[in-house]
PDB file of N, CA and C in Angstrom:
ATOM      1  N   UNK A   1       0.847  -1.187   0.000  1.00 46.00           N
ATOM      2  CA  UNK A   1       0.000   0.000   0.000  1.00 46.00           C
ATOM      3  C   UNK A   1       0.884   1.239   0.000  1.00 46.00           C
ATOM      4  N   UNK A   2       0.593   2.287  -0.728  1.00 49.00           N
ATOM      5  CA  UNK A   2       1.291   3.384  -0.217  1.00 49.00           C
ATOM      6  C   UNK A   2       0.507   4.279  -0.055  1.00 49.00           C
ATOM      7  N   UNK A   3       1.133   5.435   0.036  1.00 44.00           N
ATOM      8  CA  UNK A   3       0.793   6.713   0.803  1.00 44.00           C
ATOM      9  C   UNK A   3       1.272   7.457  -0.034  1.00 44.00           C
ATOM     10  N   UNK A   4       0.302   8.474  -1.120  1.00 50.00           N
ATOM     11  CA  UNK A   4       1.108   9.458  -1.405  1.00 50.00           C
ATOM     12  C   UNK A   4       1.249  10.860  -0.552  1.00 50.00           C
ATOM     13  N   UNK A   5       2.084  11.667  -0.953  1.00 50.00           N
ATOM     14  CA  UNK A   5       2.512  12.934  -0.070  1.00 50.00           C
ATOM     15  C   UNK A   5       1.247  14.042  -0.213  1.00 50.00           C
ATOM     16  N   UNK A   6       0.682  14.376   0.530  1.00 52.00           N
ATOM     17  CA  UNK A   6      -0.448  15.326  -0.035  1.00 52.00           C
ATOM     18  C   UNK A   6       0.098  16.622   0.371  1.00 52.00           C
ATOM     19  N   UNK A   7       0.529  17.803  -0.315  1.00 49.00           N
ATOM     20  CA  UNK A   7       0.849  19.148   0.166  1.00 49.00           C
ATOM     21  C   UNK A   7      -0.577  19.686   1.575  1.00 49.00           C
ATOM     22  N   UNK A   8      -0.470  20.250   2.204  1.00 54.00           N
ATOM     23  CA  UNK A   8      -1.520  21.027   3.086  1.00 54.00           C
ATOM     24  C   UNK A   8      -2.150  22.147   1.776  1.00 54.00           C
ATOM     25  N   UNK A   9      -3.083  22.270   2.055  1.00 53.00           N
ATOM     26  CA  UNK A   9      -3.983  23.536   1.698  1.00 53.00           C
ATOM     27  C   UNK A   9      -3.424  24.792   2.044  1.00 53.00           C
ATOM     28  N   UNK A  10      -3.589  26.369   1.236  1.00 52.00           N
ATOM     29  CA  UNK A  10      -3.569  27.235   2.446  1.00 52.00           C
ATOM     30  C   UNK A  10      -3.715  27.061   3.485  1.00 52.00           C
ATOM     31  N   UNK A  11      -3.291  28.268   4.572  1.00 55.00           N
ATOM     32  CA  UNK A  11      -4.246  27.962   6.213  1.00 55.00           C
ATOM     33  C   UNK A  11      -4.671  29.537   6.006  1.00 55.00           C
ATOM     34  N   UNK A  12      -5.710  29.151   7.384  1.00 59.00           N
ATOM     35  CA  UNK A  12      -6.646  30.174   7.366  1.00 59.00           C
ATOM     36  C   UNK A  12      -7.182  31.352   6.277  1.00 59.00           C
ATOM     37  N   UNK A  13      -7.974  30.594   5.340  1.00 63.00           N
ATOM     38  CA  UNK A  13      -8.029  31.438   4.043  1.00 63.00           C
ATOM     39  C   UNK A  13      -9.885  32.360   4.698  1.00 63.00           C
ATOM     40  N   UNK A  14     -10.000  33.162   3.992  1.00 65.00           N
ATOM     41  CA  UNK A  14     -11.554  33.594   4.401  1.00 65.00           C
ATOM     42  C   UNK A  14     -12.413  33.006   3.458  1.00 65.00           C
ATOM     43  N   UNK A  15     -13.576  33.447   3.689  1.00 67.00           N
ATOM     44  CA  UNK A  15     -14.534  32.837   3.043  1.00 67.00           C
ATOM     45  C   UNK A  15     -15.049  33.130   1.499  1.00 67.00           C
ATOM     46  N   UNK A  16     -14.161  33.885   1.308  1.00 63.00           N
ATOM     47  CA  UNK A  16     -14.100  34.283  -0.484  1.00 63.00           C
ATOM     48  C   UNK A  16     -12.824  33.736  -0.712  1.00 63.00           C
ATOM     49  N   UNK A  17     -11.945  32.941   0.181  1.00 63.00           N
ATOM     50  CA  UNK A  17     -10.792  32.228  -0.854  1.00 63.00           C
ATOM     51  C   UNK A  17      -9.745  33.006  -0.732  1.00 63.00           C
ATOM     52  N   UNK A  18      -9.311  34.246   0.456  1.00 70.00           N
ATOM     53  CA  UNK A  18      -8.400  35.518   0.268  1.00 70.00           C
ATOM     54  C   UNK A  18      -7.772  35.007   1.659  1.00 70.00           C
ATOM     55  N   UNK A  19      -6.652  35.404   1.460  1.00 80.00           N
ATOM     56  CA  UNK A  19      -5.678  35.668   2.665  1.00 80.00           C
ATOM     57  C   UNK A  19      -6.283  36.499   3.622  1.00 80.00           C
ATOM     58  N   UNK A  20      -6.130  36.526   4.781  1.00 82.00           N
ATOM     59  CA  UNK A  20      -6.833  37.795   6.217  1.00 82.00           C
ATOM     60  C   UNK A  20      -6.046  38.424   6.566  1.00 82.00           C
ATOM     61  N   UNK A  21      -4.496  38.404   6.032  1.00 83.00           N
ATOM     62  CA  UNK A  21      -3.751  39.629   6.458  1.00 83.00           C
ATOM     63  C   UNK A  21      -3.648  40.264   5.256  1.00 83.00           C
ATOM     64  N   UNK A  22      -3.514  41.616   6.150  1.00 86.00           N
ATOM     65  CA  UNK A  22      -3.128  42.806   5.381  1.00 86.00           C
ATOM     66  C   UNK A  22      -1.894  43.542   5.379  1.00 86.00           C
ATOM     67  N   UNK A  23      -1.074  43.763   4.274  1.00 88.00           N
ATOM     68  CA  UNK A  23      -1.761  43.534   3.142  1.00 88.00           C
ATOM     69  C   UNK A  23      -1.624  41.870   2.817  1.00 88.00           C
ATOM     70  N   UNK A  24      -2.056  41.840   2.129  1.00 89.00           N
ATOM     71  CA  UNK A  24      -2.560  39.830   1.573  1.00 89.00           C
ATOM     72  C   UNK A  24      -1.351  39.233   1.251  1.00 89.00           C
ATOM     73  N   UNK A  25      -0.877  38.351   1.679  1.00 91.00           N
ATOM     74  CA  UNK A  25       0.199  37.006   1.626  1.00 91.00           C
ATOM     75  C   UNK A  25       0.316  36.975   0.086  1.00 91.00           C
ATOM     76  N   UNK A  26       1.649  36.900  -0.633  1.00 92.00           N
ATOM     77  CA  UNK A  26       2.354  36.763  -1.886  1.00 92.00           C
ATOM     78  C   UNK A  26       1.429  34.790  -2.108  1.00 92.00           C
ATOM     79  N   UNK A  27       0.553  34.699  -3.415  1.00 90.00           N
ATOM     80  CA  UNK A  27       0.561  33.500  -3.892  1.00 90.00           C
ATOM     81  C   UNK A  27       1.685  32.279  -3.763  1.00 90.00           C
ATOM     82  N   UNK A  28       1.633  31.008  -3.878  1.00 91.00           N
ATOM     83  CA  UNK A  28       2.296  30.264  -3.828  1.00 91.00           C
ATOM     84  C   UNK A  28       2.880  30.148  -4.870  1.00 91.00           C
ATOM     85  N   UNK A  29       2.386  30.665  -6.336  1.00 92.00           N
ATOM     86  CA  UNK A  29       2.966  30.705  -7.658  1.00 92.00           C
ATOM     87  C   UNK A  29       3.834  32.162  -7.630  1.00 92.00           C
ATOM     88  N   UNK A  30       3.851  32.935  -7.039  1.00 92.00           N
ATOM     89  CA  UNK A  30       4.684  34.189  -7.209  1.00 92.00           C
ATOM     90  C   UNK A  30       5.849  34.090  -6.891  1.00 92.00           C
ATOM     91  N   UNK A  31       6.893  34.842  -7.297  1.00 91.00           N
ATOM     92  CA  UNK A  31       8.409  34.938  -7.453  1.00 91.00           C
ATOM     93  C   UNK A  31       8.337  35.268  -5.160  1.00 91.00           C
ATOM     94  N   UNK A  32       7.924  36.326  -4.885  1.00 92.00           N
ATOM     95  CA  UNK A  32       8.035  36.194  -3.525  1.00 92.00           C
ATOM     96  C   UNK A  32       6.862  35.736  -2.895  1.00 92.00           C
ATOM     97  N   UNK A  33       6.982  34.330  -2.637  1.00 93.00           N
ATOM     98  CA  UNK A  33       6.177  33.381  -2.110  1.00 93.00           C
ATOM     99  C   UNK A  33       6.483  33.217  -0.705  1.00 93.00           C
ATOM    100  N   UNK A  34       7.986  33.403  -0.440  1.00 92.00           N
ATOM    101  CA  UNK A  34       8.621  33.391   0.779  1.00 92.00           C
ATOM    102  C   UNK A  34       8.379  34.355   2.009  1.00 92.00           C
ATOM    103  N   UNK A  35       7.565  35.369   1.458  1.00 92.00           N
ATOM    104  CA  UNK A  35       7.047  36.412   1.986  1.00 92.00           C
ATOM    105  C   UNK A  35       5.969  36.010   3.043  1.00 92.00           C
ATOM    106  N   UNK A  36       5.409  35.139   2.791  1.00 92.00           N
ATOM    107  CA  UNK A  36       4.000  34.898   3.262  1.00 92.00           C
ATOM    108  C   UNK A  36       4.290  34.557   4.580  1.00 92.00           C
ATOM    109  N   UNK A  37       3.125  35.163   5.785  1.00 91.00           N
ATOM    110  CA  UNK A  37       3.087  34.683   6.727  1.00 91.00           C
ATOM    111  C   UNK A  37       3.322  33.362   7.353  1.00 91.00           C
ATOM    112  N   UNK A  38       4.019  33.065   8.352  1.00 91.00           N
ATOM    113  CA  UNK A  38       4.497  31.581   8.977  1.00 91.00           C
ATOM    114  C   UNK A  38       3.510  31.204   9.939  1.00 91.00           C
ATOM    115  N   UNK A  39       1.996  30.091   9.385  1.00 89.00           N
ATOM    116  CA  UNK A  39       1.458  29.503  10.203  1.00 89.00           C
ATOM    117  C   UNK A  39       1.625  28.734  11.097  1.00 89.00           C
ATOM    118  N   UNK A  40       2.428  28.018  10.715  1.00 89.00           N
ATOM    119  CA  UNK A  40       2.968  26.258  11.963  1.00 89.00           C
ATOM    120  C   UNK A  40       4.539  25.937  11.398  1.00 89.00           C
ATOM    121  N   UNK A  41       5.028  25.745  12.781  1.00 91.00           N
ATOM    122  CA  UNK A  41       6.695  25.341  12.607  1.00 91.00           C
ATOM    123  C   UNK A  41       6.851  24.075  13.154  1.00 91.00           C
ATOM    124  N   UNK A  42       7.516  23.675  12.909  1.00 91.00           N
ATOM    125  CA  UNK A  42       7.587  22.172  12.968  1.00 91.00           C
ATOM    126  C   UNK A  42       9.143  21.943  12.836  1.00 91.00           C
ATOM    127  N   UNK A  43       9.809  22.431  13.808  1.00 91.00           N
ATOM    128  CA  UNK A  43      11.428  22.467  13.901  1.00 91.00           C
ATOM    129  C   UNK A  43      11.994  20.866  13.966  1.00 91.00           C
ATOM    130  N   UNK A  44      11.362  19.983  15.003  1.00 92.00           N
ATOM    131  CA  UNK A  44      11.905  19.196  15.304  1.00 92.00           C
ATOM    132  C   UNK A  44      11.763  17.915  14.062  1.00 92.00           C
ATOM    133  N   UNK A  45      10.770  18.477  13.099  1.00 93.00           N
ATOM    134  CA  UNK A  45       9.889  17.779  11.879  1.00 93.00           C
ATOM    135  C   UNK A  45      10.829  18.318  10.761  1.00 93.00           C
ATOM    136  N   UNK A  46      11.515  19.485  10.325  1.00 94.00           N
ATOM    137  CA  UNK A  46      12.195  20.249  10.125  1.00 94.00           C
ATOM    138  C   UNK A  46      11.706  20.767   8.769  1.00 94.00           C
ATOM    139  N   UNK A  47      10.106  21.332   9.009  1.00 94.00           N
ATOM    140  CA  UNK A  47       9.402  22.051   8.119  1.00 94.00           C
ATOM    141  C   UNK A  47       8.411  23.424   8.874  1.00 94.00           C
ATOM    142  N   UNK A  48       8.574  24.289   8.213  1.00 94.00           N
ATOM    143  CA  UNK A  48       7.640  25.137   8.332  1.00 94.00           C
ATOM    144  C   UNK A  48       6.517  25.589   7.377  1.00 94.00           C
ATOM    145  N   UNK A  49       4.857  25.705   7.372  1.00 92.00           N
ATOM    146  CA  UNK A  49       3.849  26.274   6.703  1.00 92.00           C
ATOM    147  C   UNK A  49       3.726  27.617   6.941  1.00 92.00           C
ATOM    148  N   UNK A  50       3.710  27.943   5.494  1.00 92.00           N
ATOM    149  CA  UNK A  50       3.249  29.501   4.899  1.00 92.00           C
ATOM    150  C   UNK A  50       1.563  29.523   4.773  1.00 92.00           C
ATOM    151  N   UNK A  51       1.325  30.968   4.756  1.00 90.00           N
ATOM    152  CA  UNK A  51       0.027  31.347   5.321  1.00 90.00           C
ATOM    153  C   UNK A  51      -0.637  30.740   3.601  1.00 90.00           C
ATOM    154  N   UNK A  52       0.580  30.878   2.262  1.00 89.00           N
ATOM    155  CA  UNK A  52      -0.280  30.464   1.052  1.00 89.00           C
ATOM    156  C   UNK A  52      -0.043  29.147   0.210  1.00 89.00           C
ATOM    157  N   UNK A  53       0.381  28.483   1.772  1.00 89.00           N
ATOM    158  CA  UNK A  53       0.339  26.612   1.740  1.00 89.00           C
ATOM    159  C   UNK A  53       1.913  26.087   1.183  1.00 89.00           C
ATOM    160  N   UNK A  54       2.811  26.736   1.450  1.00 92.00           N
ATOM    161  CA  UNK A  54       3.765  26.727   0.581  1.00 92.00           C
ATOM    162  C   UNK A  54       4.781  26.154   2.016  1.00 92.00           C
ATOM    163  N   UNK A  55       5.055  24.596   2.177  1.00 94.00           N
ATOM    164  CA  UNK A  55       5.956  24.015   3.078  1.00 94.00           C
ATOM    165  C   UNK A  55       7.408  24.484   2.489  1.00 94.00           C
ATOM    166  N   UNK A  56       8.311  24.928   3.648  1.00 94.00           N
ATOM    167  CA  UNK A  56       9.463  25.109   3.902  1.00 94.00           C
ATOM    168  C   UNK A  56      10.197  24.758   4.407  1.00 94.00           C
ATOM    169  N   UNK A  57      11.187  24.017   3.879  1.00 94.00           N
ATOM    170  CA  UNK A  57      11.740  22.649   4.584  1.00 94.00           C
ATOM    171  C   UNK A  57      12.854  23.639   4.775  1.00 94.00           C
ATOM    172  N   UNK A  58      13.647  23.020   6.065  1.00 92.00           N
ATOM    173  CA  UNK A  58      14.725  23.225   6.781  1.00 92.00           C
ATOM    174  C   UNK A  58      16.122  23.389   5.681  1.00 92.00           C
ATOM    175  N   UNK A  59      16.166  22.871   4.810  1.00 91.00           N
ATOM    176  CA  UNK A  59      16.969  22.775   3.599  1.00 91.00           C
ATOM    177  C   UNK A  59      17.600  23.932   3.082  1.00 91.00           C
ATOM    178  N   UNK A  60      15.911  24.385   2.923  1.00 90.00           N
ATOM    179  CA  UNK A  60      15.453  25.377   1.960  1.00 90.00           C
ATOM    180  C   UNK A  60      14.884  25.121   0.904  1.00 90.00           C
ATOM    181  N   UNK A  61      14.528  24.080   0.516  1.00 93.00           N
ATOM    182  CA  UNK A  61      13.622  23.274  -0.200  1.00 93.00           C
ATOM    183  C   UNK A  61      12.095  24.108   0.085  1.00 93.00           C
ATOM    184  N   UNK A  62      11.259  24.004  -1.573  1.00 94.00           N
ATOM    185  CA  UNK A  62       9.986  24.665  -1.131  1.00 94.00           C
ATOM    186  C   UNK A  62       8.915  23.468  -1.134  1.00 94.00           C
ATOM    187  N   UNK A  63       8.103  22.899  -0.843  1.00 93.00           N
ATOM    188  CA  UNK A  63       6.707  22.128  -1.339  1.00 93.00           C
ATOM    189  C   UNK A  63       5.430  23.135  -2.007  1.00 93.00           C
ATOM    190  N   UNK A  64       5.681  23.289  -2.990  1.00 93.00           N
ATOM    191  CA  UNK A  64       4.166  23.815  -3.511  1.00 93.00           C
ATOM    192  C   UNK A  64       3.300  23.075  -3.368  1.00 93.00           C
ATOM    193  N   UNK A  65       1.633  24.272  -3.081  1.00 90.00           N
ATOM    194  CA  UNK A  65       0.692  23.768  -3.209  1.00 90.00           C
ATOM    195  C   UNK A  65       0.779  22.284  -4.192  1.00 90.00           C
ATOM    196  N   UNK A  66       0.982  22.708  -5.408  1.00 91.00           N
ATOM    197  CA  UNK A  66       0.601  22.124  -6.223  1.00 91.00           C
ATOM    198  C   UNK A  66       1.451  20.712  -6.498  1.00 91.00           C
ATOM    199  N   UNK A  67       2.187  20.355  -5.520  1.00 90.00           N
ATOM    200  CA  UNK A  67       3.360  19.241  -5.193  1.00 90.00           C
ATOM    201  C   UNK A  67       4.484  19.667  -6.169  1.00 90.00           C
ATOM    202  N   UNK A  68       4.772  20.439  -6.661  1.00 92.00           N
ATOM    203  CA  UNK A  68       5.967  20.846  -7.310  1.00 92.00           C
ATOM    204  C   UNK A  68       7.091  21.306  -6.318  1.00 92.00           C
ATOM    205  N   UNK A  69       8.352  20.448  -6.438  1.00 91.00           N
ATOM    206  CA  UNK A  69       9.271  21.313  -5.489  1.00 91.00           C
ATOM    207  C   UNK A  69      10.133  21.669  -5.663  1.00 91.00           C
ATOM    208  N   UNK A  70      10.684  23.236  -5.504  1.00 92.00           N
ATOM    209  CA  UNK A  70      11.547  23.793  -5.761  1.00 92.00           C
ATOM    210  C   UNK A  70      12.918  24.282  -5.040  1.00 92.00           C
ATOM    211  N   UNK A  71      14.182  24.353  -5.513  1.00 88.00           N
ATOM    212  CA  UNK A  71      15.153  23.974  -4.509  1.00 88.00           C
ATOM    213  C   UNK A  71      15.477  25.289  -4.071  1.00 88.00           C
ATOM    214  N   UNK A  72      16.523  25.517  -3.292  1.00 80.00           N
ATOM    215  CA  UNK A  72      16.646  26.970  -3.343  1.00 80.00           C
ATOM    216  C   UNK A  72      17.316  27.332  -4.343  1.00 80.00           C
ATOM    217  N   UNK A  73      18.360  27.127  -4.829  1.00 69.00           N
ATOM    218  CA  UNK A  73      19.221  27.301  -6.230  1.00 69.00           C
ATOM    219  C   UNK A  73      18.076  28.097  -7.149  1.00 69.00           C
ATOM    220  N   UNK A  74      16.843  27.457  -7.522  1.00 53.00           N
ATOM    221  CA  UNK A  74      16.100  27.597  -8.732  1.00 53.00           C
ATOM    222  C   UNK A  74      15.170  28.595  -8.207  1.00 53.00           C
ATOM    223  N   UNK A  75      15.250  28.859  -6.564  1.00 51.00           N
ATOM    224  CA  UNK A  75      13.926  30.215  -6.473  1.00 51.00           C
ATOM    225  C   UNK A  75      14.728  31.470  -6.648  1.00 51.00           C
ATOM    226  N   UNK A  76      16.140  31.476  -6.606  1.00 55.00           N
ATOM    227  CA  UNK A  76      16.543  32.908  -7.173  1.00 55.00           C
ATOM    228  C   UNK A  76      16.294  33.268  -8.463  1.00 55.00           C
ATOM    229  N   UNK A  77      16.111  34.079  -8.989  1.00 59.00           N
ATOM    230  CA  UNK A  77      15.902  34.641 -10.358  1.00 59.00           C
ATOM    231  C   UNK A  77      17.197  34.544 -11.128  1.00 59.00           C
ATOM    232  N   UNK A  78      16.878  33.806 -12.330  1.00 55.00           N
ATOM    233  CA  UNK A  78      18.174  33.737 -13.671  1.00 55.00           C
ATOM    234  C   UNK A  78      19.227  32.397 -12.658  1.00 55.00           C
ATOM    235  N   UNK A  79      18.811  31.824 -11.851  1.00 51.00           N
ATOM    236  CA  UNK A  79      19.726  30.612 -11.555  1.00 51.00           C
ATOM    237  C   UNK A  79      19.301  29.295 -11.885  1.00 51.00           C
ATOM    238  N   UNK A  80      20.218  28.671 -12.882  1.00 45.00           N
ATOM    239  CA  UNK A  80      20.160  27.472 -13.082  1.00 45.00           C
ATOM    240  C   UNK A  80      20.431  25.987 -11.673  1.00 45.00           C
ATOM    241  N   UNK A  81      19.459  25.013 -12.096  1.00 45.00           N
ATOM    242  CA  UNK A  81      20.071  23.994 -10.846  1.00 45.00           C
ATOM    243  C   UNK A  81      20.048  23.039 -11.966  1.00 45.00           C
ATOM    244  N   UNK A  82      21.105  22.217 -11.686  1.00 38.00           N
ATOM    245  CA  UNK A  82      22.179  21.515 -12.266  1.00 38.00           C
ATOM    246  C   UNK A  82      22.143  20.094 -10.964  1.00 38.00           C
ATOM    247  N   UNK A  83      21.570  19.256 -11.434  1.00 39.00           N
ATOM    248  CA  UNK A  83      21.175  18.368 -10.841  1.00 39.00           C
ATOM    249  C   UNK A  83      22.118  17.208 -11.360  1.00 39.00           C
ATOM    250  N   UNK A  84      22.857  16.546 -10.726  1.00 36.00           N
ATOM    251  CA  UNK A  84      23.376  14.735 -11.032  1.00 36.00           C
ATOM    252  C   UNK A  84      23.076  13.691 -10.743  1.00 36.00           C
ATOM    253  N   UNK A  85      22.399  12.773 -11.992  1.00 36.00           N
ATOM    254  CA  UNK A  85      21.726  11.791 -11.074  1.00 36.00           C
ATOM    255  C   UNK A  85      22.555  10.799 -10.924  1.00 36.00           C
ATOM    256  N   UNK A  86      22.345   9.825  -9.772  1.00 39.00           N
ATOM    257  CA  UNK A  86      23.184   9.220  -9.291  1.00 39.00           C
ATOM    258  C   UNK A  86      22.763   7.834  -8.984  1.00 39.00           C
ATOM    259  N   UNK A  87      23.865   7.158  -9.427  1.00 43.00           N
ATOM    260  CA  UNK A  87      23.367   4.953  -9.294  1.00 43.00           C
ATOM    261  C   UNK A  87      22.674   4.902 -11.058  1.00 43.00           C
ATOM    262  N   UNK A  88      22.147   4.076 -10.636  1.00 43.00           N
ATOM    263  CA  UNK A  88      21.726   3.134 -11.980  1.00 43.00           C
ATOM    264  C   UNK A  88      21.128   4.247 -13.381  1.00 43.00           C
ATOM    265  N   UNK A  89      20.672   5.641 -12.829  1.00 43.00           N
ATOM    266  CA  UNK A  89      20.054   6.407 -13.880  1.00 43.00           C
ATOM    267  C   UNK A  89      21.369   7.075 -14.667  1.00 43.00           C
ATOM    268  N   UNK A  90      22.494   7.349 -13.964  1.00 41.00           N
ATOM    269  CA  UNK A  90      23.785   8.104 -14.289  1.00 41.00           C
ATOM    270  C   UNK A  90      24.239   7.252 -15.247  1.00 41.00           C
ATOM    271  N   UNK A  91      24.311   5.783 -14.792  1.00 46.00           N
ATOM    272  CA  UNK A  91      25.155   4.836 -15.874  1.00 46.00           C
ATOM    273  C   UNK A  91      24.516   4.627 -17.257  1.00 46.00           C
ATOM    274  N   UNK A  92      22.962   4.720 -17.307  1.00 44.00           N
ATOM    275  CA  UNK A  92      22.051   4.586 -18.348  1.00 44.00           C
ATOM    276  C   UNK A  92      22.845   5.609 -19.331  1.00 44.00           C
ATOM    277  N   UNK A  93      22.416   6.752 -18.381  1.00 46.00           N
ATOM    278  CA  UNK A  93      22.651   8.204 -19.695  1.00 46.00           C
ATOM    279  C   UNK A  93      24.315   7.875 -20.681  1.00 46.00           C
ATOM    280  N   UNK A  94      25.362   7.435 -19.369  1.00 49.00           N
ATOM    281  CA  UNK A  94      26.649   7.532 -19.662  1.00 49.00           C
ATOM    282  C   UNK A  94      26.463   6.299 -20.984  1.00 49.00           C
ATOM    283  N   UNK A  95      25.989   5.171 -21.028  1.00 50.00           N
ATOM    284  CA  UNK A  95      26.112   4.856 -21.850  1.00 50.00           C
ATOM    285  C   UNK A  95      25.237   4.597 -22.840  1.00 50.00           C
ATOM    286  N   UNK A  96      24.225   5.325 -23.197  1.00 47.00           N
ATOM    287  CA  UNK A  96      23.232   6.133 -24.222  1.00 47.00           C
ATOM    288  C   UNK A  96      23.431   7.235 -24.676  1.00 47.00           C
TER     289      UNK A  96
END
């Protein structure tokens, strides 16, 4: 059986779907996403939730809403991440 990873929802959204602070928490799709209010920390878990659902791992790793995750390398603007894969996928490429 497994378990897939489900991102959290926003927290505390109002009842039209809007952030309650003012001014309103940066989207989870926006360049400053990092902005957003810090609902729940979870140090010893070594993640923290943003007010626009956007987990922040201890890393610096992001979890989007939308399960997309982004590293820190790739949330600066104009930076490439340059990833190596490693074990059995590395040897494929090397010899293909």
């Amino acid at each position: 059986m497994t378990n897939p990873i489900m991102p959290p929802s926003p927290a505390r959204l109002t009842e039209d779907g809007q952030c309650p602070h003012q001014p309103p928490c940066p989207g989870p799709l926006e360049p400053d996403r990092l902005a957003a209010r810090l609902v729940a920390r979870y140090p010893d878990q070594g993640w923290s939730l943003l007010c626009n659902g956007v987990v922040l791992l201890d890393d610096g790793d992001q979890l989007l809403p939308n399960g997309r995750i982004v590293s820190p390398v790739a949330a600066r603007p104009g930076a490439a991440v340059v990833r190596e894969n490693s074990g059995v996928n590395s040897e494929r490429a090397k010899a293909g």
